Amino acid sequence: MANPEHPRLIIHDFLSLDLCKELEFIQKSCGTVGYRPNVFSTTLSHLIATNCGHLIMPFVPIRERLKEKAEEFFGCEFELFVEFTGLISWSTGASIGWHSDDNRPYLKQRDFAAVCYLNSHGEDFEGGLFHFQDWQPATIVPMAGDVVMYTADSRNIHSVDEIIGGERLTLTLWFSRDGSHDEDAKLISFLSEKQLPRSIHETRSFLPQPASSRMYWFPPETASTYESGFDICFARIHAHGYDLYSLQDISCFSASDSSNDLSEVSMAPLRLAREHELFVEEFVNILHVLQAVQFYCWKASELQTSGHEKRINVVPLSPSQREEVNRLKHVFLKDERVPDKLFRSATVDERSQQPFNWARVSAAVTAWEAYSNKLVKELLLSLPCWKTHQSIFSVPSFDLGK
Ligand SMILES: O=C(O)CCC(=O)C(=O)O
Ligand SMILES: [Fe+2]
């Protein structure tokens, strides 16, 4: 039973650790600028906009379970709509002071919040404790799989301490009783407008399309520390120890010129490099590279014994290629300390104490394609049912003809 003065609920182990890892993959491979400094987020409409609508699929059963739980606990069965679903990552320096979640005129439709923790305090990040201003529990220590739900009004004033290291990841949902703020209707209409593949057999329908706003600009008070901004995708790729080699002519770019238009380079084919080696496989754009790199981080332990070793195409970087790789790095990043400060955590190889291995990267590219294809298929089969019901839900497998 909810305490009427401070209606809130904490559920331990609500999400499996596997699901937390899958959502971490989505956030780290698709996240863009968030709503506060040092915060990055992935909304479902951002996924659709970047041709990754299929990545909505893992959220569908979680949204349903969370909505049911909120309706049951707060006593409003069949009354709620999901108003917002987003993955949010908080990097070093991010925090939020005392507030309620409906504290702006444009947020008044928010009735309830659900925050799911996708990684753990003390293991993945430091700082970032959650506090309620009144009553119990006064502090929540975020642990992967746990969920906190609370009313969005002033009965649940809360704050989050500054992150002092690592990256804190959450899946955050808000629910509304007001159907005009139903996120589903907007997402379904956005999905319907997009040129979705007509069939799963349409080649490479899962390839991502970078959004135009991948730049993170520092707030003016810290801008001098890092000059200006950086490309989020590039920063994440670099934080994992990789560089990029462009197949375009990049001789016109210079690191000292802040008016470089990088979109042409990042939307065009690229190759991955690491130390003195160049991976010959071509990626269609920077988001494609990042998804493959993050997929490798997610699945590395399962990819080790796939027997791909013989087909790996890696060549030494020539001195001129090395020069181009460095030029691109300085144009994209300006300051190399940035990715480390915001995104660096132990890499897969460091965690498993394995030497880096291109064979597993190659296996990751293949496995990422199979994963994406499976989700595209599920999306294509579900969308007609969603359109009919104007609601996003897990379509039973017999309706999908499975
Ligand atoms: O991530 C959390 O623990 C809470 C975040 C929060 O308060 C908000 O986004 O409004
Ligand atoms: Fe909040």
mmCIF file of C-alpha atoms and ligand atoms in Angstrom:
data_model
loop_
_atom_site.group_PDB
_atom_site.id
_atom_site.type_symbol
_atom_site.label_atom_id
_atom_site.label_comp_id
_atom_site.label_asym_id
_atom_site.label_seq_id
_atom_site.Cartn_x
_atom_site.Cartn_y
_atom_site.Cartn_z
ATOM 1 C CA MET A 1 0.000 0.000 0.000
ATOM 2 C CA ALA A 2 1.285 3.424 -0.878
ATOM 3 C CA ASN A 3 1.869 5.961 1.882
ATOM 4 C CA PRO A 4 -0.598 8.695 0.774
ATOM 5 C CA GLU A 5 1.754 11.451 1.883
ATOM 6 C CA HIS A 6 4.714 10.105 -0.087
ATOM 7 C CA PRO A 7 3.491 7.459 -2.556
ATOM 8 C CA ARG A 8 6.566 5.582 -3.736
ATOM 9 C CA LEU A 9 7.729 2.059 -4.432
ATOM 10 C CA ILE A 10 11.147 0.415 -4.680
ATOM 11 C CA ILE A 11 11.416 -2.934 -6.452
ATOM 12 C CA HIS A 12 14.651 -4.879 -6.431
ATOM 13 C CA ASP A 13 15.701 -7.028 -9.411
ATOM 14 C CA PHE A 14 12.775 -5.897 -11.591
ATOM 15 C CA LEU A 15 14.897 -6.078 -14.762
ATOM 16 C CA SER A 16 17.245 -8.970 -15.492
ATOM 17 C CA LEU A 17 20.934 -8.146 -15.802
ATOM 18 C CA ASP A 18 20.823 -9.322 -19.431
ATOM 19 C CA LEU A 19 18.166 -6.760 -20.211
ATOM 20 C CA CYS A 20 20.175 -4.058 -18.415
ATOM 21 C CA LYS A 21 23.153 -4.924 -20.650
ATOM 22 C CA GLU A 22 21.023 -4.789 -23.794
ATOM 23 C CA LEU A 23 19.713 -1.335 -22.858
ATOM 24 C CA GLU A 24 23.266 -0.236 -22.060
ATOM 25 C CA PHE A 25 24.232 -1.270 -25.587
ATOM 26 C CA ILE A 26 21.389 0.814 -27.032
ATOM 27 C CA GLN A 27 22.250 3.868 -24.941
ATOM 28 C CA LYS A 28 25.961 3.740 -25.672
ATOM 29 C CA SER A 29 25.492 3.144 -29.383
ATOM 30 C CA CYS A 30 22.604 5.566 -30.001
ATOM 31 C CA GLY A 31 22.652 8.161 -27.215
ATOM 32 C CA THR A 32 22.763 11.821 -28.091
ATOM 33 C CA VAL A 33 22.836 15.147 -26.233
ATOM 34 C CA GLY A 34 20.656 15.066 -23.104
ATOM 35 C CA TYR A 35 18.703 17.713 -21.269
ATOM 36 C CA ARG A 36 21.423 18.851 -18.843
ATOM 37 C CA PRO A 37 25.217 19.249 -19.013
ATOM 38 C CA ASN A 38 27.066 15.904 -19.043
ATOM 39 C CA VAL A 39 23.822 14.013 -19.636
ATOM 40 C CA PHE A 40 23.203 11.915 -22.767
ATOM 41 C CA SER A 41 19.930 10.331 -23.723
ATOM 42 C CA THR A 42 18.176 8.065 -26.198
ATOM 43 C CA THR A 43 14.477 8.673 -26.722
ATOM 44 C CA LEU A 44 12.368 6.282 -28.772
ATOM 45 C CA SER A 45 11.722 8.999 -31.350
ATOM 46 C CA HIS A 46 15.479 9.512 -31.678
ATOM 47 C CA LEU A 47 15.803 5.790 -32.464
ATOM 48 C CA ILE A 48 13.174 6.099 -35.188
ATOM 49 C CA ALA A 49 14.814 9.250 -36.575
ATOM 50 C CA THR A 50 18.150 7.455 -36.939
ATOM 51 C CA ASN A 51 16.678 4.477 -38.803
ATOM 52 C CA CYS A 52 16.889 2.354 -35.654
ATOM 53 C CA GLY A 53 13.163 2.016 -34.997
ATOM 54 C CA HIS A 54 13.770 -1.717 -34.568
ATOM 55 C CA LEU A 55 15.693 -0.945 -31.363
ATOM 56 C CA ILE A 56 12.338 -0.002 -29.800
ATOM 57 C CA MET A 57 11.500 -3.701 -29.583
ATOM 58 C CA PRO A 58 13.455 -4.509 -26.372
ATOM 59 C CA PHE A 59 11.605 -1.652 -24.608
ATOM 60 C CA VAL A 60 8.120 -2.919 -25.441
ATOM 61 C CA PRO A 61 7.663 -5.606 -22.747
ATOM 62 C CA ILE A 62 9.448 -3.453 -20.125
ATOM 63 C CA ARG A 63 7.112 -0.502 -20.723
ATOM 64 C CA GLU A 64 4.130 -2.818 -20.337
ATOM 65 C CA ARG A 65 5.379 -4.335 -17.099
ATOM 66 C CA LEU A 66 6.229 -0.942 -15.624
ATOM 67 C CA LYS A 67 2.857 0.554 -16.561
ATOM 68 C CA GLU A 68 0.995 -2.389 -15.036
ATOM 69 C CA LYS A 69 3.028 -2.124 -11.853
ATOM 70 C CA ALA A 70 2.421 1.634 -11.579
ATOM 71 C CA GLU A 71 -1.338 1.201 -12.168
ATOM 72 C CA GLU A 72 -1.544 -1.547 -9.574
ATOM 73 C CA PHE A 73 0.512 0.243 -6.921
ATOM 74 C CA PHE A 74 -0.972 3.717 -7.363
ATOM 75 C CA GLY A 75 -4.507 2.304 -7.787
ATOM 76 C CA CYS A 76 -5.279 3.502 -11.325
ATOM 77 C CA GLU A 77 -5.781 0.327 -13.366
ATOM 78 C CA PHE A 78 -6.171 0.903 -17.134
ATOM 79 C CA GLU A 79 -5.893 4.669 -16.677
ATOM 80 C CA LEU A 80 -2.276 5.376 -17.553
ATOM 81 C CA PHE A 81 -0.449 6.245 -20.757
ATOM 82 C CA VAL A 82 3.302 6.269 -21.224
ATOM 83 C CA GLU A 83 4.210 9.923 -21.702
ATOM 84 C CA PHE A 84 7.979 9.459 -22.170
ATOM 85 C CA THR A 85 10.471 6.610 -22.409
ATOM 86 C CA GLY A 86 14.191 7.314 -22.482
ATOM 87 C CA LEU A 87 17.583 5.936 -21.676
ATOM 88 C CA ILE A 88 19.643 8.456 -19.784
ATOM 89 C CA SER A 89 23.339 8.366 -18.987
ATOM 90 C CA TRP A 90 24.893 10.666 -16.474
ATOM 91 C CA SER A 91 28.616 11.290 -16.870
ATOM 92 C CA THR A 92 31.088 12.807 -14.420
ATOM 93 C CA GLY A 93 29.862 16.224 -13.304
ATOM 94 C CA ALA A 94 26.128 15.582 -13.876
ATOM 95 C CA SER A 95 23.676 16.046 -10.989
ATOM 96 C CA ILE A 96 20.191 17.355 -10.267
ATOM 97 C CA GLY A 97 19.056 19.310 -7.194
ATOM 98 C CA TRP A 98 15.771 19.040 -5.274
ATOM 99 C CA HIS A 99 12.808 18.957 -7.632
ATOM 100 C CA SER A 100 9.551 17.236 -8.435
ATOM 101 C CA ASP A 101 9.146 15.813 -11.924
ATOM 102 C CA ASP A 102 6.093 17.957 -12.784
ATOM 103 C CA ASN A 103 7.747 21.209 -11.747
ATOM 104 C CA ARG A 104 7.351 23.064 -15.046
ATOM 105 C CA PRO A 105 4.113 24.203 -16.699
ATOM 106 C CA TYR A 106 4.882 21.963 -19.709
ATOM 107 C CA LEU A 107 5.406 18.931 -17.410
ATOM 108 C CA LYS A 108 2.094 19.105 -15.531
ATOM 109 C CA GLN A 109 0.735 16.093 -17.413
ATOM 110 C CA ARG A 110 3.264 13.849 -15.644
ATOM 111 C CA ASP A 111 1.568 11.828 -12.884
ATOM 112 C CA PHE A 112 4.080 9.084 -12.078
ATOM 113 C CA ALA A 113 7.767 8.354 -12.696
ATOM 114 C CA ALA A 114 9.616 5.051 -12.974
ATOM 115 C CA VAL A 115 13.413 5.078 -12.893
ATOM 116 C CA CYS A 116 15.107 1.751 -13.667
ATOM 117 C CA TYR A 117 18.779 1.469 -12.769
ATOM 118 C CA LEU A 118 20.799 -0.261 -15.467
ATOM 119 C CA ASN A 119 24.179 -0.311 -13.744
ATOM 120 C CA SER A 120 25.485 -0.174 -10.207
ATOM 121 C CA HIS A 121 26.880 2.396 -7.825
ATOM 122 C CA GLY A 122 30.384 1.472 -6.631
ATOM 123 C CA GLU A 123 30.950 -0.851 -9.577
ATOM 124 C CA ASP A 124 30.186 1.221 -12.668
ATOM 125 C CA PHE A 125 30.139 4.755 -11.255
ATOM 126 C CA GLU A 126 30.757 6.767 -8.103
ATOM 127 C CA GLY A 127 28.429 9.413 -6.673
ATOM 128 C CA GLY A 128 24.946 9.571 -8.183
ATOM 129 C CA LEU A 129 22.965 8.536 -5.092
ATOM 130 C CA PHE A 130 19.244 9.309 -5.254
ATOM 131 C CA HIS A 131 17.612 11.091 -2.288
ATOM 132 C CA PHE A 132 14.016 11.780 -1.263
ATOM 133 C CA GLN A 133 13.701 15.021 0.695
ATOM 134 C CA ASP A 134 11.128 13.618 3.118
ATOM 135 C CA TRP A 135 10.290 10.298 4.682
ATOM 136 C CA GLN A 136 11.752 6.895 3.853
ATOM 137 C CA PRO A 137 13.854 5.716 2.178
ATOM 138 C CA ALA A 138 15.945 8.879 2.364
ATOM 139 C CA THR A 139 18.585 7.472 0.018
ATOM 140 C CA ILE A 140 18.517 4.945 -2.790
ATOM 141 C CA VAL A 141 21.784 3.399 -3.919
ATOM 142 C CA PRO A 142 21.310 2.632 -7.630
ATOM 143 C CA MET A 143 21.874 -1.060 -8.385
ATOM 144 C CA ALA A 144 21.392 -2.705 -11.796
ATOM 145 C CA GLY A 145 17.880 -4.141 -12.151
ATOM 146 C CA ASP A 146 16.224 -2.075 -9.386
ATOM 147 C CA VAL A 147 13.347 0.326 -10.010
ATOM 148 C CA VAL A 148 12.023 3.295 -8.067
ATOM 149 C CA MET A 149 8.499 4.591 -8.765
ATOM 150 C CA TYR A 150 6.985 7.739 -7.312
ATOM 151 C CA THR A 151 4.343 10.362 -7.961
ATOM 152 C CA ALA A 152 5.618 13.239 -10.067
ATOM 153 C CA ASP A 153 4.170 15.884 -7.707
ATOM 154 C CA SER A 154 5.597 17.695 -4.685
ATOM 155 C CA ARG A 155 4.985 14.713 -2.369
ATOM 156 C CA ASN A 156 8.156 13.228 -3.825
ATOM 157 C CA ILE A 157 10.795 15.932 -3.991
ATOM 158 C CA HIS A 158 14.093 14.247 -4.865
ATOM 159 C CA SER A 159 17.655 14.874 -6.038
ATOM 160 C CA VAL A 160 20.635 13.022 -7.507
ATOM 161 C CA ASP A 161 24.175 13.619 -6.219
ATOM 162 C CA GLU A 162 26.881 14.615 -8.670
ATOM 163 C CA ILE A 163 28.510 11.756 -10.551
ATOM 164 C CA ILE A 164 32.168 11.711 -9.617
ATOM 165 C CA GLY A 165 33.403 8.938 -11.888
ATOM 166 C CA GLY A 166 32.116 6.492 -14.468
ATOM 167 C CA GLU A 167 28.765 6.620 -16.214
ATOM 168 C CA ARG A 168 25.413 6.099 -14.461
ATOM 169 C CA LEU A 169 22.707 4.592 -16.684
ATOM 170 C CA THR A 170 18.937 4.629 -16.249
ATOM 171 C CA LEU A 171 15.786 3.865 -18.166
ATOM 172 C CA THR A 172 13.272 6.545 -17.178
ATOM 173 C CA LEU A 173 9.552 6.573 -17.906
ATOM 174 C CA TRP A 174 6.829 9.035 -17.031
ATOM 175 C CA PHE A 175 3.150 8.105 -17.020
ATOM 176 C CA SER A 176 0.169 10.367 -17.549
ATOM 177 C CA ARG A 177 -3.577 9.995 -17.078
ATOM 178 C CA ASP A 178 -4.031 12.367 -20.006
ATOM 179 C CA GLY A 179 -4.362 10.409 -23.256
ATOM 180 C CA SER A 180 -3.407 13.456 -25.325
ATOM 181 C CA HIS A 181 0.145 12.978 -24.007
ATOM 182 C CA ASP A 182 0.311 9.309 -25.008
ATOM 183 C CA GLU A 183 3.773 8.711 -26.458
ATOM 184 C CA ASP A 184 2.576 5.636 -28.372
ATOM 185 C CA ALA A 185 0.365 7.553 -30.797
ATOM 186 C CA LYS A 186 3.240 9.888 -31.713
ATOM 187 C CA LEU A 187 5.720 7.046 -32.113
ATOM 188 C CA ILE A 188 3.356 4.988 -34.286
ATOM 189 C CA SER A 189 2.709 7.928 -36.558
ATOM 190 C CA PHE A 190 6.470 8.652 -36.780
ATOM 191 C CA LEU A 191 7.167 4.982 -37.567
ATOM 192 C CA SER A 192 4.474 5.016 -40.229
ATOM 193 C CA GLU A 193 5.952 8.078 -41.903
ATOM 194 C CA LYS A 194 9.436 6.601 -42.050
ATOM 195 C CA GLN A 195 10.452 4.624 -45.067
ATOM 196 C CA LEU A 196 10.549 1.291 -43.299
ATOM 197 C CA PRO A 197 11.726 -1.678 -45.314
ATOM 198 C CA ARG A 198 8.781 -3.485 -46.878
ATOM 199 C CA SER A 199 10.292 -6.805 -46.009
ATOM 200 C CA ILE A 200 13.078 -8.224 -43.971
ATOM 201 C CA HIS A 201 14.687 -9.326 -47.226
ATOM 202 C CA GLU A 202 15.262 -5.749 -48.279
ATOM 203 C CA THR A 203 19.015 -5.610 -48.030
ATOM 204 C CA ARG A 204 20.657 -4.006 -45.045
ATOM 205 C CA SER A 205 17.450 -2.351 -43.861
ATOM 206 C CA PHE A 206 18.878 -2.135 -40.357
ATOM 207 C CA LEU A 207 21.724 0.240 -41.185
ATOM 208 C CA PRO A 208 21.651 3.325 -38.959
ATOM 209 C CA GLN A 209 21.534 6.881 -40.232
ATOM 210 C CA PRO A 210 23.316 9.406 -37.994
ATOM 211 C CA ALA A 211 21.236 12.337 -36.749
ATOM 212 C CA SER A 212 22.502 15.760 -37.612
ATOM 213 C CA SER A 213 22.853 16.745 -33.926
ATOM 214 C CA ARG A 214 25.569 14.485 -32.652
ATOM 215 C CA MET A 215 27.677 17.326 -31.386
ATOM 216 C CA TYR A 216 27.955 17.933 -27.692
ATOM 217 C CA TRP A 217 28.586 21.609 -26.967
ATOM 218 C CA PHE A 218 29.987 22.580 -23.629
ATOM 219 C CA PRO A 219 28.104 25.146 -21.595
ATOM 220 C CA PRO A 220 29.851 28.539 -21.864
ATOM 221 C CA GLU A 221 31.315 28.398 -18.338
ATOM 222 C CA THR A 222 33.320 25.249 -19.131
ATOM 223 C CA ALA A 223 33.842 25.832 -22.849
ATOM 224 C CA SER A 224 37.318 27.223 -22.403
ATOM 225 C CA THR A 225 38.473 23.972 -20.807
ATOM 226 C CA TYR A 226 37.695 21.974 -23.894
ATOM 227 C CA GLU A 227 37.505 24.703 -26.518
ATOM 228 C CA SER A 228 34.145 23.960 -28.039
ATOM 229 C CA GLY A 229 32.468 20.640 -28.584
ATOM 230 C CA PHE A 230 32.962 17.128 -29.836
ATOM 231 C CA ASP A 231 31.218 14.451 -31.837
ATOM 232 C CA ILE A 232 29.556 12.037 -29.396
ATOM 233 C CA CYS A 233 29.919 8.974 -31.644
ATOM 234 C CA PHE A 234 33.571 9.643 -32.289
ATOM 235 C CA ALA A 235 34.242 10.269 -28.587
ATOM 236 C CA ARG A 236 32.729 6.910 -27.636
ATOM 237 C CA ILE A 237 34.614 5.055 -30.370
ATOM 238 C CA HIS A 238 37.830 6.713 -29.227
ATOM 239 C CA ALA A 239 37.156 5.904 -25.551
ATOM 240 C CA HIS A 240 37.291 2.232 -26.553
ATOM 241 C CA GLY A 241 40.753 2.694 -28.041
ATOM 242 C CA TYR A 242 39.864 2.951 -31.749
ATOM 243 C CA ASP A 243 40.506 5.535 -34.426
ATOM 244 C CA LEU A 244 38.732 6.154 -37.713
ATOM 245 C CA TYR A 245 40.029 6.237 -41.240
ATOM 246 C CA SER A 246 37.922 8.103 -43.780
ATOM 247 C CA LEU A 247 37.602 7.012 -47.377
ATOM 248 C CA GLN A 248 36.909 10.654 -48.307
ATOM 249 C CA ASP A 249 39.550 13.255 -48.988
ATOM 250 C CA ILE A 250 39.881 15.071 -45.659
ATOM 251 C CA SER A 251 42.815 17.290 -46.523
ATOM 252 C CA CYS A 252 40.573 20.390 -46.349
ATOM 253 C CA PHE A 253 39.903 19.878 -42.629
ATOM 254 C CA SER A 254 42.057 21.319 -39.929
ATOM 255 C CA ALA A 255 41.791 20.888 -36.163
ATOM 256 C CA SER A 256 42.116 24.633 -35.568
ATOM 257 C CA ASP A 257 39.126 25.459 -37.768
ATOM 258 C CA SER A 258 35.946 25.259 -35.702
ATOM 259 C CA SER A 259 33.697 25.671 -38.738
ATOM 260 C CA ASN A 260 34.487 22.220 -40.139
ATOM 261 C CA ASP A 261 31.356 20.501 -41.357
ATOM 262 C CA LEU A 262 31.972 16.948 -40.276
ATOM 263 C CA SER A 263 28.628 15.583 -41.353
ATOM 264 C CA GLU A 264 29.942 14.683 -44.800
ATOM 265 C CA VAL A 265 32.735 12.609 -43.282
ATOM 266 C CA SER A 266 30.634 10.962 -40.619
ATOM 267 C CA MET A 267 27.795 10.064 -42.985
ATOM 268 C CA ALA A 268 30.209 8.499 -45.486
ATOM 269 C CA PRO A 269 32.092 5.177 -45.436
ATOM 270 C CA LEU A 270 34.702 4.778 -42.716
ATOM 271 C CA ARG A 271 37.136 2.144 -41.513
ATOM 272 C CA LEU A 272 38.254 1.266 -38.013
ATOM 273 C CA ALA A 273 41.880 1.558 -36.949
ATOM 274 C CA ARG A 274 43.641 0.617 -33.758
ATOM 275 C CA GLU A 275 47.242 1.395 -32.918
ATOM 276 C CA HIS A 276 49.124 0.504 -36.133
ATOM 277 C CA GLU A 277 46.454 -1.568 -37.800
ATOM 278 C CA LEU A 278 43.609 -0.871 -40.183
ATOM 279 C CA PHE A 279 40.538 -3.107 -40.306
ATOM 280 C CA VAL A 280 39.700 -3.407 -43.973
ATOM 281 C CA GLU A 281 35.961 -3.946 -43.574
ATOM 282 C CA GLU A 282 33.963 -0.841 -44.519
ATOM 283 C CA PHE A 283 31.262 0.755 -42.386
ATOM 284 C CA VAL A 284 28.607 2.913 -44.037
ATOM 285 C CA ASN A 285 28.847 5.760 -41.515
ATOM 286 C CA ILE A 286 29.997 6.673 -37.999
ATOM 287 C CA LEU A 287 26.871 5.316 -36.305
ATOM 288 C CA HIS A 288 27.396 1.980 -38.017
ATOM 289 C CA VAL A 289 30.937 1.890 -36.590
ATOM 290 C CA LEU A 290 29.734 2.794 -33.105
ATOM 291 C CA GLN A 291 26.982 0.169 -33.090
ATOM 292 C CA ALA A 292 29.472 -2.533 -34.063
ATOM 293 C CA VAL A 293 31.999 -1.398 -31.441
ATOM 294 C CA GLN A 294 29.353 -1.290 -28.701
ATOM 295 C CA PHE A 295 27.936 -4.633 -29.760
ATOM 296 C CA TYR A 296 31.417 -6.086 -29.376
ATOM 297 C CA CYS A 297 31.567 -4.648 -25.832
ATOM 298 C CA TRP A 298 28.173 -6.143 -25.028
ATOM 299 C CA LYS A 299 28.741 -9.617 -26.442
ATOM 300 C CA ALA A 300 32.517 -10.060 -26.373
ATOM 301 C CA SER A 301 32.535 -13.087 -24.095
ATOM 302 C CA GLU A 302 30.121 -14.960 -26.384
ATOM 303 C CA LEU A 303 32.058 -14.082 -29.526
ATOM 304 C CA GLN A 304 35.406 -15.513 -28.550
ATOM 305 C CA THR A 305 35.197 -18.971 -30.036
ATOM 306 C CA SER A 306 33.362 -18.266 -33.270
ATOM 307 C CA GLY A 307 36.161 -19.528 -35.527
ATOM 308 C CA HIS A 308 36.299 -16.333 -37.604
ATOM 309 C CA GLU A 309 40.032 -15.979 -37.175
ATOM 310 C CA LYS A 310 41.085 -17.051 -40.668
ATOM 311 C CA ARG A 311 39.041 -14.507 -42.593
ATOM 312 C CA ILE A 312 40.141 -11.374 -40.764
ATOM 313 C CA ASN A 313 41.299 -8.661 -43.032
ATOM 314 C CA VAL A 314 43.672 -6.343 -41.198
ATOM 315 C CA VAL A 315 46.586 -4.439 -42.732
ATOM 316 C CA PRO A 316 49.306 -2.243 -41.203
ATOM 317 C CA LEU A 317 48.564 1.499 -41.392
ATOM 318 C CA SER A 318 50.921 3.218 -43.836
ATOM 319 C CA PRO A 319 52.584 6.478 -42.622
ATOM 320 C CA SER A 320 50.211 8.570 -44.752
ATOM 321 C CA GLN A 321 47.172 6.683 -43.490
ATOM 322 C CA ARG A 322 48.441 7.217 -39.952
ATOM 323 C CA GLU A 323 48.619 10.936 -40.653
ATOM 324 C CA GLU A 324 45.038 10.981 -41.931
ATOM 325 C CA VAL A 325 43.802 9.024 -38.939
ATOM 326 C CA ASN A 326 45.408 11.585 -36.630
ATOM 327 C CA ARG A 327 44.044 14.508 -38.595
ATOM 328 C CA LEU A 328 40.534 13.094 -38.359
ATOM 329 C CA LYS A 329 40.918 12.512 -34.631
ATOM 330 C CA HIS A 330 41.927 16.107 -33.990
ATOM 331 C CA VAL A 331 39.157 17.472 -36.156
ATOM 332 C CA PHE A 332 36.493 15.371 -34.426
ATOM 333 C CA LEU A 333 37.711 15.708 -30.858
ATOM 334 C CA LYS A 334 39.889 18.792 -30.459
ATOM 335 C CA ASP A 335 40.765 17.610 -26.957
ATOM 336 C CA GLU A 336 41.527 13.946 -26.401
ATOM 337 C CA ARG A 337 40.887 14.160 -22.660
ATOM 338 C CA VAL A 338 37.187 14.601 -23.337
ATOM 339 C CA PRO A 339 36.197 11.021 -24.208
ATOM 340 C CA ASP A 340 38.199 9.709 -21.300
ATOM 341 C CA LYS A 341 36.606 12.073 -18.842
ATOM 342 C CA LEU A 342 33.061 11.415 -19.998
ATOM 343 C CA PHE A 343 32.969 7.920 -21.392
ATOM 344 C CA ARG A 344 35.904 5.848 -20.373
ATOM 345 C CA SER A 345 35.310 2.742 -18.298
ATOM 346 C CA ALA A 346 37.265 -0.500 -18.298
ATOM 347 C CA THR A 347 37.137 -1.848 -21.836
ATOM 348 C CA VAL A 348 36.030 -5.406 -22.536
ATOM 349 C CA ASP A 349 39.572 -6.581 -22.985
ATOM 350 C CA GLU A 350 40.740 -4.936 -19.782
ATOM 351 C CA ARG A 351 37.849 -6.463 -17.829
ATOM 352 C CA SER A 352 38.404 -9.937 -19.197
ATOM 353 C CA GLN A 353 42.200 -9.394 -19.265
ATOM 354 C CA GLN A 354 42.312 -10.626 -22.838
ATOM 355 C CA PRO A 355 44.543 -9.179 -25.518
ATOM 356 C CA PHE A 356 42.637 -7.178 -28.144
ATOM 357 C CA ASN A 357 41.547 -9.346 -31.037
ATOM 358 C CA TRP A 358 40.202 -8.156 -34.442
ATOM 359 C CA ALA A 359 38.641 -11.568 -35.002
ATOM 360 C CA ARG A 360 36.116 -10.864 -32.284
ATOM 361 C CA VAL A 361 35.371 -7.423 -33.739
ATOM 362 C CA SER A 362 34.668 -9.095 -37.066
ATOM 363 C CA ALA A 363 32.464 -11.677 -35.359
ATOM 364 C CA ALA A 364 30.668 -8.812 -33.582
ATOM 365 C CA VAL A 365 29.845 -7.135 -36.911
ATOM 366 C CA THR A 366 28.223 -10.341 -38.168
ATOM 367 C CA ALA A 367 26.376 -10.983 -34.902
ATOM 368 C CA TRP A 368 25.187 -7.339 -34.760
ATOM 369 C CA GLU A 369 23.668 -7.766 -38.245
ATOM 370 C CA ALA A 370 21.808 -10.899 -37.165
ATOM 371 C CA TYR A 371 20.559 -9.173 -33.988
ATOM 372 C CA SER A 372 19.378 -6.120 -35.948
ATOM 373 C CA ASN A 373 17.687 -8.266 -38.595
ATOM 374 C CA LYS A 374 15.758 -10.164 -35.965
ATOM 375 C CA LEU A 375 14.467 -6.918 -34.440
ATOM 376 C CA VAL A 376 13.574 -5.418 -37.843
ATOM 377 C CA LYS A 377 11.493 -8.516 -38.513
ATOM 378 C CA GLU A 378 9.707 -8.214 -35.164
ATOM 379 C CA LEU A 379 9.008 -4.532 -35.784
ATOM 380 C CA LEU A 380 7.610 -5.137 -39.269
ATOM 381 C CA LEU A 381 5.310 -7.831 -37.919
ATOM 382 C CA SER A 382 4.151 -5.770 -34.923
ATOM 383 C CA LEU A 383 3.552 -2.409 -36.569
ATOM 384 C CA PRO A 384 0.246 -3.284 -38.306
ATOM 385 C CA CYS A 385 -1.195 -4.425 -34.928
ATOM 386 C CA TRP A 386 0.107 -1.275 -33.228
ATOM 387 C CA LYS A 387 -1.502 0.890 -35.912
ATOM 388 C CA THR A 388 -4.843 -0.873 -35.515
ATOM 389 C CA HIS A 389 -4.850 -0.438 -31.727
ATOM 390 C CA GLN A 390 -2.962 2.886 -31.682
ATOM 391 C CA SER A 391 -0.872 1.375 -28.928
ATOM 392 C CA ILE A 392 2.598 -0.175 -28.665
ATOM 393 C CA PHE A 393 2.405 -3.603 -27.060
ATOM 394 C CA SER A 394 3.982 -7.071 -27.221
ATOM 395 C CA VAL A 395 2.060 -8.771 -29.997
ATOM 396 C CA PRO A 396 1.453 -12.419 -29.039
ATOM 397 C CA SER A 397 3.595 -14.727 -31.123
ATOM 398 C CA PHE A 398 0.620 -16.524 -32.708
ATOM 399 C CA ASP A 399 -0.513 -13.164 -34.150
ATOM 400 C CA LEU A 400 2.957 -12.748 -35.590
ATOM 401 C CA GLY A 401 2.656 -16.109 -37.299
ATOM 402 C CA LYS A 402 5.610 -17.525 -35.356
HETATM 403 O O1 LIG B 1 18.064 9.050 -12.272
HETATM 404 C C1 LIG B 1 17.499 9.213 -11.203
HETATM 405 O O2 LIG B 1 17.738 8.536 -10.192
HETATM 406 C C2 LIG B 1 16.441 10.299 -11.096
HETATM 407 C C3 LIG B 1 16.504 11.289 -12.197
HETATM 408 C C4 LIG B 1 15.559 12.421 -12.023
HETATM 409 O O3 LIG B 1 15.256 12.837 -10.954
HETATM 410 C C5 LIG B 1 14.950 13.050 -13.203
HETATM 411 O O4 LIG B 1 15.371 12.759 -14.338
HETATM 412 O O5 LIG B 1 14.014 13.845 -13.026
HETATM 413 FE FE FE B 2 13.367 13.721 -11.113
#
